[in-house]
mmCIF file of C-alpha atoms in Angstrom:
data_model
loop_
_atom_site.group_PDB
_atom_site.id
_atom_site.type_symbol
_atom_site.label_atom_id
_atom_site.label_comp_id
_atom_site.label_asym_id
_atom_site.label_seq_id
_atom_site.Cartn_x
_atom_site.Cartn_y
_atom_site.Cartn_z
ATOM 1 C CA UNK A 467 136.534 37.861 -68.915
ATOM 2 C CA UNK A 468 137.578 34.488 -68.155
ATOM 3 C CA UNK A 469 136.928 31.489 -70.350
ATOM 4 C CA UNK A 470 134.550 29.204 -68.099
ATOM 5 C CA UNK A 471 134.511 25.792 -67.771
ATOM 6 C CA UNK A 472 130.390 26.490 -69.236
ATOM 7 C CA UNK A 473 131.449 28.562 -72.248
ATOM 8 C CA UNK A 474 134.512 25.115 -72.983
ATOM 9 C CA UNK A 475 131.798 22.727 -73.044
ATOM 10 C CA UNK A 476 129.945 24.745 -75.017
ATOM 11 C CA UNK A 477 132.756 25.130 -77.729
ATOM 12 C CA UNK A 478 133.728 21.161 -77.148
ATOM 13 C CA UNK A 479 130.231 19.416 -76.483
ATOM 14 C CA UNK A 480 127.299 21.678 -78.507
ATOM 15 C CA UNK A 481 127.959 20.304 -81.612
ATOM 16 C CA UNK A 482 124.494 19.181 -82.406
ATOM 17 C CA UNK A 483 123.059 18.275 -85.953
ATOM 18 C CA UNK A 484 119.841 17.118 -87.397
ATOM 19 C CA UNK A 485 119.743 13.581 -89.481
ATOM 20 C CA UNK A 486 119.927 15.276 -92.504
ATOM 21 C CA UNK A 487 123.688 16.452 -91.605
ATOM 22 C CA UNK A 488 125.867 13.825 -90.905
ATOM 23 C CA UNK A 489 129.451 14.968 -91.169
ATOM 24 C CA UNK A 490 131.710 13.421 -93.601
ATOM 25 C CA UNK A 491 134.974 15.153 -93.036
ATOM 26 C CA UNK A 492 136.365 18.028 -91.233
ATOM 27 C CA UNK A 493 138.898 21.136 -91.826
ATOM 28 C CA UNK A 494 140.928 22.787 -89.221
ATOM 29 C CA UNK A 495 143.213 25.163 -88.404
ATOM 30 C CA UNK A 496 145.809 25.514 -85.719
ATOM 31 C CA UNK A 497 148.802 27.862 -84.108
ATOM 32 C CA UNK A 498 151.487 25.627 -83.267
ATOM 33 C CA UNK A 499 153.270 28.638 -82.064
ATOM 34 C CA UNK A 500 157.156 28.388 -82.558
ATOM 35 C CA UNK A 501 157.143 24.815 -83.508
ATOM 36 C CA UNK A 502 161.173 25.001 -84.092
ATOM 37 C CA UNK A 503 163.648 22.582 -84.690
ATOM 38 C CA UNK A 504 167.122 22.167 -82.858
ATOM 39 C CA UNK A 505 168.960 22.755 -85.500
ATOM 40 C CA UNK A 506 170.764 26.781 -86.223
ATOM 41 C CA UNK A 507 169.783 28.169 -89.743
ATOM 42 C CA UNK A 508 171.740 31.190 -90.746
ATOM 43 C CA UNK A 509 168.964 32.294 -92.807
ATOM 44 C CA UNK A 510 166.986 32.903 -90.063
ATOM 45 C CA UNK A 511 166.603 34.359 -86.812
ATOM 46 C CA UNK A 512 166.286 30.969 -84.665
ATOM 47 C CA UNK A 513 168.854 31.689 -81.912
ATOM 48 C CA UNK A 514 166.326 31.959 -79.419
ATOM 49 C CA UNK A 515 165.298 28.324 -80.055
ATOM 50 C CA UNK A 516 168.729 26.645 -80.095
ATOM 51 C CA UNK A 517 169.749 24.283 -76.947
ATOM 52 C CA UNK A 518 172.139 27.171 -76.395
ATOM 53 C CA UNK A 519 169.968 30.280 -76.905
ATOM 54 C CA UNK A 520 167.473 31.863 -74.551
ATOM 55 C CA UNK A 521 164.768 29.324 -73.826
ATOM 56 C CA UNK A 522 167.461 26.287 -73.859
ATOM 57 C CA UNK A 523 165.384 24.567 -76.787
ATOM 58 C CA UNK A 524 166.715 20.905 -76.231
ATOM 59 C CA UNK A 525 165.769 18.087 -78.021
ATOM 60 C CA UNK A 526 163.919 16.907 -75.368
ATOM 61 C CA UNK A 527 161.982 19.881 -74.938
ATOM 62 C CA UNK A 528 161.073 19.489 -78.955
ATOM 63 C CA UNK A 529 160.244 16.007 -78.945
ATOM 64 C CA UNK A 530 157.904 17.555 -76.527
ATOM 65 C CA UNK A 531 156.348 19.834 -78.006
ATOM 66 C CA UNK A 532 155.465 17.915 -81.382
ATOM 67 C CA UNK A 533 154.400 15.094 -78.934
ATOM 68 C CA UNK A 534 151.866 18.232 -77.600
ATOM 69 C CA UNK A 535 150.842 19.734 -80.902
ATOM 70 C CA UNK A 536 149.916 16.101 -82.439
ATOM 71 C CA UNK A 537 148.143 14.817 -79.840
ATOM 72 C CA UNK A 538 145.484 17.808 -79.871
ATOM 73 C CA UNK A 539 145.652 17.438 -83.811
ATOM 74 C CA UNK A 540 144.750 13.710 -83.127
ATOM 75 C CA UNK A 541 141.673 14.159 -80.815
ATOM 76 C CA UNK A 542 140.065 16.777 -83.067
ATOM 77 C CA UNK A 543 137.687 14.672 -85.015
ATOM 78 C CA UNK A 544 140.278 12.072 -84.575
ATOM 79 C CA UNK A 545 142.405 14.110 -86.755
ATOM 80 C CA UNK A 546 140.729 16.299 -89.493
ATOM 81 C CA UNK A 547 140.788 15.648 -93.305
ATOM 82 C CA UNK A 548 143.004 18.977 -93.651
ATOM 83 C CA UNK A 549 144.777 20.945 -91.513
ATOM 84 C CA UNK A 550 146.248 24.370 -91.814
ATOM 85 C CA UNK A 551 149.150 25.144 -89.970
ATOM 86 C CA UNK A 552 151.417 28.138 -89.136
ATOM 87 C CA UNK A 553 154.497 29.119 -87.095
ATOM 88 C CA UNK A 554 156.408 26.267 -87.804
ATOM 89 C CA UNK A 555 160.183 26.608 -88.685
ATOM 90 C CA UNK A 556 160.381 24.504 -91.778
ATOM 91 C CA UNK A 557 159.523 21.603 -93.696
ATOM 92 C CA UNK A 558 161.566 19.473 -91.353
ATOM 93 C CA UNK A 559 159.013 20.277 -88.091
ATOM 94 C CA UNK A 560 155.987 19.088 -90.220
ATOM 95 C CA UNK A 561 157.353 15.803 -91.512
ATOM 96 C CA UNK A 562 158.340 15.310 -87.594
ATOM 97 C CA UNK A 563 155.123 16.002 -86.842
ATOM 98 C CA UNK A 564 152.609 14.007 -88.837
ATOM 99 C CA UNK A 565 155.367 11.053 -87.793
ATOM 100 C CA UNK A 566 154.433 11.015 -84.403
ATOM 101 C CA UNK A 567 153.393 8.179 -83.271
ATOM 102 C CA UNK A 568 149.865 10.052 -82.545
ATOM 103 C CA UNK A 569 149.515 11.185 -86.739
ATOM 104 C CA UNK A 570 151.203 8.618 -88.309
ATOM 105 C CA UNK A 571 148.826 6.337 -89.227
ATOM 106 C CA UNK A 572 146.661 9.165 -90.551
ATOM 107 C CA UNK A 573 148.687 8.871 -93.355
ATOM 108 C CA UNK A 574 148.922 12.548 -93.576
ATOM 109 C CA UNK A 575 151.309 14.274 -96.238
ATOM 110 C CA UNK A 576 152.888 17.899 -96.778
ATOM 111 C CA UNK A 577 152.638 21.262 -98.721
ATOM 112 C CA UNK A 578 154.608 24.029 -97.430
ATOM 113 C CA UNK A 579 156.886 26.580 -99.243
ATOM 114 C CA UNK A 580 159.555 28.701 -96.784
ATOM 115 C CA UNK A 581 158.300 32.148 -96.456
ATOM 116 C CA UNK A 582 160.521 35.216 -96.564
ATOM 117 C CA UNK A 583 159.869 35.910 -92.583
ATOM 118 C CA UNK A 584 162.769 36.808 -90.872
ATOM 119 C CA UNK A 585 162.268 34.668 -87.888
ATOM 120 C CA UNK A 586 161.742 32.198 -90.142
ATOM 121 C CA UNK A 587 158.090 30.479 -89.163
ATOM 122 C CA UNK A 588 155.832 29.652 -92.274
ATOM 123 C CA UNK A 589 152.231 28.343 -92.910
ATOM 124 C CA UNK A 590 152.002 25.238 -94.310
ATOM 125 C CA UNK A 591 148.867 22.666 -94.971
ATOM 126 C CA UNK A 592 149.064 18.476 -93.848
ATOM 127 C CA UNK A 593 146.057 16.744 -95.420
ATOM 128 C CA UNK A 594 144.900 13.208 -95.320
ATOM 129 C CA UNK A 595 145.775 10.546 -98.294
ATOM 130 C CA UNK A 596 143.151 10.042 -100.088
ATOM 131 C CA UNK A 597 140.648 12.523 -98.322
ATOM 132 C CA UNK A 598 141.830 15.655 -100.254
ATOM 133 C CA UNK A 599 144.489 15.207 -103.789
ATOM 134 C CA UNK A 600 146.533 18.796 -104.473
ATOM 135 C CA UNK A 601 146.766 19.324 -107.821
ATOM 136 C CA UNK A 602 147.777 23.242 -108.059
ATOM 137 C CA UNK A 603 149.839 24.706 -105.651
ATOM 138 C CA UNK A 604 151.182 28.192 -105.453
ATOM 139 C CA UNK A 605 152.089 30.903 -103.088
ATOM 140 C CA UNK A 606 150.554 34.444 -102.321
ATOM 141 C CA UNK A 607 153.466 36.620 -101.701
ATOM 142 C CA UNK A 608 152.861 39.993 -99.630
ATOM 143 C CA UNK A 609 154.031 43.481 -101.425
ATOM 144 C CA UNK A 610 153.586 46.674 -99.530
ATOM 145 C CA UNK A 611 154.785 49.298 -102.323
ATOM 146 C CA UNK A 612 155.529 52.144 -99.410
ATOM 147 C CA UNK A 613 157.414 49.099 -97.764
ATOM 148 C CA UNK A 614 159.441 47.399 -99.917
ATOM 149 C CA UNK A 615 161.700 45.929 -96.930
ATOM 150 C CA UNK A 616 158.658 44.651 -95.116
ATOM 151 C CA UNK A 617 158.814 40.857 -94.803
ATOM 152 C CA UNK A 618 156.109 38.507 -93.666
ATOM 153 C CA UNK A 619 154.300 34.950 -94.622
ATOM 154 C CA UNK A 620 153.327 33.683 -97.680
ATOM 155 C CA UNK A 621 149.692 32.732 -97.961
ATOM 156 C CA UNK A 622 149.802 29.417 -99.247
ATOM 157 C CA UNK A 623 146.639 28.311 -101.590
ATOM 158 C CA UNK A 624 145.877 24.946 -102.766
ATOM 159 C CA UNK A 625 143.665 23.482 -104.866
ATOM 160 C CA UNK A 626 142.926 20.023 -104.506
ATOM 161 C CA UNK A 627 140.043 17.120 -105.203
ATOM 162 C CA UNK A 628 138.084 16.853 -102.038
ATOM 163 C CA UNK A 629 135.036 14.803 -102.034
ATOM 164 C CA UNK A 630 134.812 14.387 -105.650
ATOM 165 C CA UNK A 631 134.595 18.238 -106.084
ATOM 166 C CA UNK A 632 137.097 21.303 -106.609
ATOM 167 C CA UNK A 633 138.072 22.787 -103.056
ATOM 168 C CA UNK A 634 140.336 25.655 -103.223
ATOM 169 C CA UNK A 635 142.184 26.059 -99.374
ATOM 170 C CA UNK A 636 144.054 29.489 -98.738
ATOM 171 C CA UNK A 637 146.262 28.936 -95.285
ATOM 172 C CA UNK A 638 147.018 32.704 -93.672
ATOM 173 C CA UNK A 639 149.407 34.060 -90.979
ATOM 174 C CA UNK A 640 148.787 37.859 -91.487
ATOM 175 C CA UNK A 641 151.270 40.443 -90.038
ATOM 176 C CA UNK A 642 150.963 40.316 -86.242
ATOM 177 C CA UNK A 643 149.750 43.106 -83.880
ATOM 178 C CA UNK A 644 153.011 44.321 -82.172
ATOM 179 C CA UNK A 645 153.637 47.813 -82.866
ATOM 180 C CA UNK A 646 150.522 48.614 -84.782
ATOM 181 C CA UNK A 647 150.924 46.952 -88.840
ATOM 182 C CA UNK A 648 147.148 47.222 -89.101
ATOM 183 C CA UNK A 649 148.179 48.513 -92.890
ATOM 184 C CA UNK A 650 150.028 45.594 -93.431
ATOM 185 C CA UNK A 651 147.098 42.955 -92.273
ATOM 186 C CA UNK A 652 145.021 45.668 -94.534
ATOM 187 C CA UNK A 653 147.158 44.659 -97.342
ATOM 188 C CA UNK A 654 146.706 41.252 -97.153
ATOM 189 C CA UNK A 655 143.333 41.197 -96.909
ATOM 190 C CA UNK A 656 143.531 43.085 -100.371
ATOM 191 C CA UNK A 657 145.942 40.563 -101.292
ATOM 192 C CA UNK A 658 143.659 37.367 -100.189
ATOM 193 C CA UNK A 659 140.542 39.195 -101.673
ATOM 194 C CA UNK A 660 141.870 39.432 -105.245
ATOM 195 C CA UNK A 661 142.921 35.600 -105.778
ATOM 196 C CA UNK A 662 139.548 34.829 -104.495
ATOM 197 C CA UNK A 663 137.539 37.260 -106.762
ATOM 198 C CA UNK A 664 140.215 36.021 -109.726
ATOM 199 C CA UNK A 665 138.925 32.351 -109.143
ATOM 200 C CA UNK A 666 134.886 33.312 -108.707
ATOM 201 C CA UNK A 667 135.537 35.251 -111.975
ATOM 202 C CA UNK A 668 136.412 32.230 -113.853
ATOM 203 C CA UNK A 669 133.829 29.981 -111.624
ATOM 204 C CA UNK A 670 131.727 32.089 -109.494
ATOM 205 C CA UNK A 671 130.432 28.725 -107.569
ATOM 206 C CA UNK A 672 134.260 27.802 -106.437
ATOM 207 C CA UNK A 673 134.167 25.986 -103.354
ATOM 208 C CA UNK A 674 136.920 28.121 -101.262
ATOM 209 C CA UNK A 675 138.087 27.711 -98.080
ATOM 210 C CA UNK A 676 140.238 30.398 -96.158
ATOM 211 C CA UNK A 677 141.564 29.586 -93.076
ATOM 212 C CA UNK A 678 144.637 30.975 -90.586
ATOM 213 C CA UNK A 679 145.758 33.416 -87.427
ATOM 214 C CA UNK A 680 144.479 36.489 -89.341
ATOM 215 C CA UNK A 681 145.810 38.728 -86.296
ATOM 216 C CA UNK A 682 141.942 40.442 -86.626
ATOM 217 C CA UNK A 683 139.033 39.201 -85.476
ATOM 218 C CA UNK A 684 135.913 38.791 -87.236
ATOM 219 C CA UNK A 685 134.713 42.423 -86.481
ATOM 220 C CA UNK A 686 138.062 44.401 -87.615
ATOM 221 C CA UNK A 687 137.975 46.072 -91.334
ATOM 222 C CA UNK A 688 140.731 43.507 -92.512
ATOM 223 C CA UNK A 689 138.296 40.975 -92.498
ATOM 224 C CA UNK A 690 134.848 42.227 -92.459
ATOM 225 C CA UNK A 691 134.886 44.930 -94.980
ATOM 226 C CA UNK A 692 138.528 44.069 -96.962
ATOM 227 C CA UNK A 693 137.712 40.112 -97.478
ATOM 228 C CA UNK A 694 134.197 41.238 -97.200
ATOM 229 C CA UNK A 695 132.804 38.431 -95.109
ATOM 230 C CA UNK A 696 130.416 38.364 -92.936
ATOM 231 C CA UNK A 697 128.281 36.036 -90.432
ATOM 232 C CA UNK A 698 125.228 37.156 -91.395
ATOM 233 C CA UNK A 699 124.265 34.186 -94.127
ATOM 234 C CA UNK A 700 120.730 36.433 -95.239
ATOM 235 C CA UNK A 701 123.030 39.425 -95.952
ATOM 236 C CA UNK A 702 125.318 38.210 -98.026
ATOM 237 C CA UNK A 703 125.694 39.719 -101.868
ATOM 238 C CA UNK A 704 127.328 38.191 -104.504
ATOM 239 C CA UNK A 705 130.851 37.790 -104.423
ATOM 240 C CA UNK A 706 130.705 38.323 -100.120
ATOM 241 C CA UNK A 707 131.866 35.503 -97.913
ATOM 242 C CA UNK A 708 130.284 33.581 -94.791
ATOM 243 C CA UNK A 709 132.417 33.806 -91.915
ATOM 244 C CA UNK A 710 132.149 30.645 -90.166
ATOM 245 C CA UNK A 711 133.683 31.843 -86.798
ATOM 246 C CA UNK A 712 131.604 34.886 -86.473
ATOM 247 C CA UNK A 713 128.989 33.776 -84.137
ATOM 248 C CA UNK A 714 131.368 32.509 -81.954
ATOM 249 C CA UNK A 715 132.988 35.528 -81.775
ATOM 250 C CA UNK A 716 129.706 37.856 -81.216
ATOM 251 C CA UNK A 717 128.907 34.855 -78.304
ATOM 252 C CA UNK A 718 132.088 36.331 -76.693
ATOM 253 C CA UNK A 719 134.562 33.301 -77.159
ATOM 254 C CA UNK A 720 137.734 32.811 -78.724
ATOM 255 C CA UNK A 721 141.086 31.200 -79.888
ATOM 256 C CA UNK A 722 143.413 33.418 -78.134
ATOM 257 C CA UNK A 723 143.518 35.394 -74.666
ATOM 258 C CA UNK A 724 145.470 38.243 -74.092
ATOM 259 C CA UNK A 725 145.538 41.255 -71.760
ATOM 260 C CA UNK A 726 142.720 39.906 -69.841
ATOM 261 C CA UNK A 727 140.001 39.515 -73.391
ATOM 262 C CA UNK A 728 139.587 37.177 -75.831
ATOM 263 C CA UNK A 729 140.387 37.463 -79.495
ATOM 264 C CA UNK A 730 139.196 35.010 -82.318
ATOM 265 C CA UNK A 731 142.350 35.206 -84.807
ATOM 266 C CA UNK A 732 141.945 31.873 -86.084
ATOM 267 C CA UNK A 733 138.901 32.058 -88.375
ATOM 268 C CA UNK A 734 137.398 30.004 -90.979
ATOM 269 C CA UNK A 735 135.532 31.626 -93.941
ATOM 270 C CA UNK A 736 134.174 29.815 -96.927
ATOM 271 C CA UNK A 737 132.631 30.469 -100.213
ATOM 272 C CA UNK A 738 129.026 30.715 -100.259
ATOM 273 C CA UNK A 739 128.801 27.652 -102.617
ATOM 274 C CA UNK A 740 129.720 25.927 -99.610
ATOM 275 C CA UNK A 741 126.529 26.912 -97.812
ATOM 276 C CA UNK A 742 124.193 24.256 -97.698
ATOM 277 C CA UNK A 743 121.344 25.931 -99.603
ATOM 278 C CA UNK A 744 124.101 26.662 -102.261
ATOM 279 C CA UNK A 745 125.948 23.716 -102.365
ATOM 280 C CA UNK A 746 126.031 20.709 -104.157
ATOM 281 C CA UNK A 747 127.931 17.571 -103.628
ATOM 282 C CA UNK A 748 129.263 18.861 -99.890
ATOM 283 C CA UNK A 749 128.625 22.035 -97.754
ATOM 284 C CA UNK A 750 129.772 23.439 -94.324
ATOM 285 C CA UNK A 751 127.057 22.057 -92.011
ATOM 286 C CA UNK A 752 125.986 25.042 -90.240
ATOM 287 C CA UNK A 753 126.851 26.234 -87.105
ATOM 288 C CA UNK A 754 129.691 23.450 -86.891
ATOM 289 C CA UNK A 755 132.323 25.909 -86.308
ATOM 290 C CA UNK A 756 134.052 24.899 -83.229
ATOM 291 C CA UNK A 757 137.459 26.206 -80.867
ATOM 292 C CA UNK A 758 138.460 23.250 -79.726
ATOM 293 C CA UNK A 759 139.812 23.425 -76.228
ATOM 294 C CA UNK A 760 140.332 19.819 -74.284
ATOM 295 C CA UNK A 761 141.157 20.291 -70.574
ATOM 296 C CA UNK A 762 144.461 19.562 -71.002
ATOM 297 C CA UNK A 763 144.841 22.236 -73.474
ATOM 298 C CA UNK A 764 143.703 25.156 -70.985
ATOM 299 C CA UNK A 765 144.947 26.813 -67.763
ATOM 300 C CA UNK A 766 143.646 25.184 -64.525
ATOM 301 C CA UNK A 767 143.670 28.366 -62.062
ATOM 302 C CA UNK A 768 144.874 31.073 -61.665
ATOM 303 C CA UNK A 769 143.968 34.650 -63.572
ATOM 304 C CA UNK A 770 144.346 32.874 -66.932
ATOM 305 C CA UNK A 771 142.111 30.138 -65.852
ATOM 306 C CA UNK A 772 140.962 28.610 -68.689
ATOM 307 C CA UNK A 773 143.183 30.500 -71.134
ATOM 308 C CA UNK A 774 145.611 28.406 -73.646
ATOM 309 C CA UNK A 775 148.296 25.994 -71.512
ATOM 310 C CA UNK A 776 151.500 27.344 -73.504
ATOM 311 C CA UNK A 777 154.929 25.998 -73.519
ATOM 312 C CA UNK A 778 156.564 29.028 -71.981
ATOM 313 C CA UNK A 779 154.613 31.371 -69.978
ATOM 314 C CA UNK A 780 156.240 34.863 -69.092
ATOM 315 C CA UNK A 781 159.676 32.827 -69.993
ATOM 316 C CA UNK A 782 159.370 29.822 -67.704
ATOM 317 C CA UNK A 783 159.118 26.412 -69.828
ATOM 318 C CA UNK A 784 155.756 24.539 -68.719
ATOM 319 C CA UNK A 785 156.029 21.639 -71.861
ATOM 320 C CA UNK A 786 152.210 23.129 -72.275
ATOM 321 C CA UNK A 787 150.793 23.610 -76.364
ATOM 322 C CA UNK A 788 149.901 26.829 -77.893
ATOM 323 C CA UNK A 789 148.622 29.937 -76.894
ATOM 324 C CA UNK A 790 146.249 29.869 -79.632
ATOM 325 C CA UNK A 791 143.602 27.281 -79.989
ATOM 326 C CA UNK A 792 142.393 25.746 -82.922
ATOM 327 C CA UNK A 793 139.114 26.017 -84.872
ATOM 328 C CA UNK A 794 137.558 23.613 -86.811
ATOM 329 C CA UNK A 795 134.316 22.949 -89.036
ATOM 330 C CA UNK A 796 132.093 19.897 -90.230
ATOM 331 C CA UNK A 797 131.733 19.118 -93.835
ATOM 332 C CA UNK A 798 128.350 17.521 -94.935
ATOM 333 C CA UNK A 799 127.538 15.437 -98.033
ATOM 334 C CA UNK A 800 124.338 16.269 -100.002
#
């Protein structure tokens, strides 16, 4: 299935809301995929991005690529109130980032932890000054018991003031898809779902955000029956989430092509204090969930028309973005 120029304008243009939801911020998400420095750390494995190692990962070519990943940052929404990010090297690539000449009068600052990855890439969360103030921040580190050499991302959570109201944020990069791991993403879901019920348990109307490549789509057990969220907003029990992306998803679109199909990793789920019958002070406006894909951002022919424009594509260097695209949702005020 190829993603049409139709189904793009309908994930860029059909944002349509009544008078009574006027947005007043926006959260986002977004793969940078191997946003790497330069620079060799032994602690890692970053040899293939070194000028000398296999894709010849010049300065240049990285000035590039941050010039690429903050410009698309920049048009969302003119650049969203918080942003999670992951595959990025370090703390270094972010604070080159948000100084691009594109974010840098956003006035955007930093949380990020390194992870224990062995390639090294790490979630990590930029959020405008002033829009949203951190004021607990802590890691989520992943345990598999049968697997105790098993290394992977953190999931970062943060709790800040946003809007004059609590918003807990929870960034995720779950264990990818190559040779199988589905017990691994299964674990983090389990992982995910138990700081969420520990905050509901001590404030069941917590306004929570989780956001991040969860490798699954909206349909796989990770997410549906594990984080126990769902799209269906007159279904949900107590305790169950709203998954923001699903409809998207069942509409057949997505963040990330591969193999010919579309997959929609890069979900947002929230609280159901968020929901606008629920919520007071701000809510998710509904249906505002959005992939945002700007022509520049896509494939122009071929038989991944319309698919992400990448940097590298089957090891050639293009200077294109990501091969994921990012999601995003509108925040109203009540």
């Amino acid at each position: 299935m190829r993603f049409t120029l139709g189904c793009l304008l309908f994930i860029i243009l059909s944002f349509s809301i009544s008078a009574q939801d006027t947005p007043i911020g926006t959260i986002a998400f977004y793969n940078l995929e191997n946003l790497f420095d330069t620079e060799d750390d032994p602690a890692i494995e970053d040899e293939e991005y070194l000028p000398s190692g296999e894709r010849e990962w010049t300065e240049e070519r990285y000035q590039a690529k941050l010039e690429n990943m903050s410009r698309v940052i920049a048009d969302m929404a003119y650049g969203p109130d918080i942003v999670g990010l992951c595959e990025v090297e370090n703390r270094k690539v972010v604070e080159d980032l948000i100084q691009t000449d594109n974010l840098k009068l956003k006035r955007y600052q930093i949380v990020h932890f390194n992870s224990p990855d062995a390639r090294g890439i790490d979630v990590a969360l930029i959020y405008k000054q002033g829009r949203f103030t951190p004021f607990d921040v802590r890691t989520l580190r992943f345990k598999d018991p049968s697997d105790i050499d098993f290394k992977t991302r953190d999931i970062l959570w943060v709790k800040g003031l946003y809007n004059g109201d609590t918003l807990h944020v929870a960034v995720n990069h779950w264990p990818s898809r190559r040779g199988g791991k589905e017990d691994k993403r299964l674990i983090a879901a389990e992982i995910l779902r138990k700081a969420v019920d520990s905050v509901q348990s001590i404030n069941p109307n917590a306004k929570i955000v989780l956001m991040g490549d969860f490798n699954d789509d909206p349909s796989n057990k990770s997410v549906k029956k594990v984080l126990m969220a769902d799209n269906k907003e007159k279904k949900l029990e107590n305790g169950m989430l709203y998954n923001a992306s699903g409809d998207t998803f069942k509409d057949g679109l997505g963040t990330l092509f591969y193999r010919g199909a579309w997959n929609l990793f890069d979900q947002i789920i929230i609280s159901q204090s968020l929901l606008k019958d629920q919520a007071t002070n701000y809510y998710y406006i509904p249906n505002s969930f959005k992939v945002f894909a700007g022509e520049y951002m896509r494939e122009a022919k071929g038989q991944n028309q319309g698919a992400p424009f990448r940097t590298f594509s089957y090891g050639v260097y293009q200077n294109g973005y990501s091969d994921h695209y990012p999601s995003i949702i509108f925040i109203g005020k009540k």
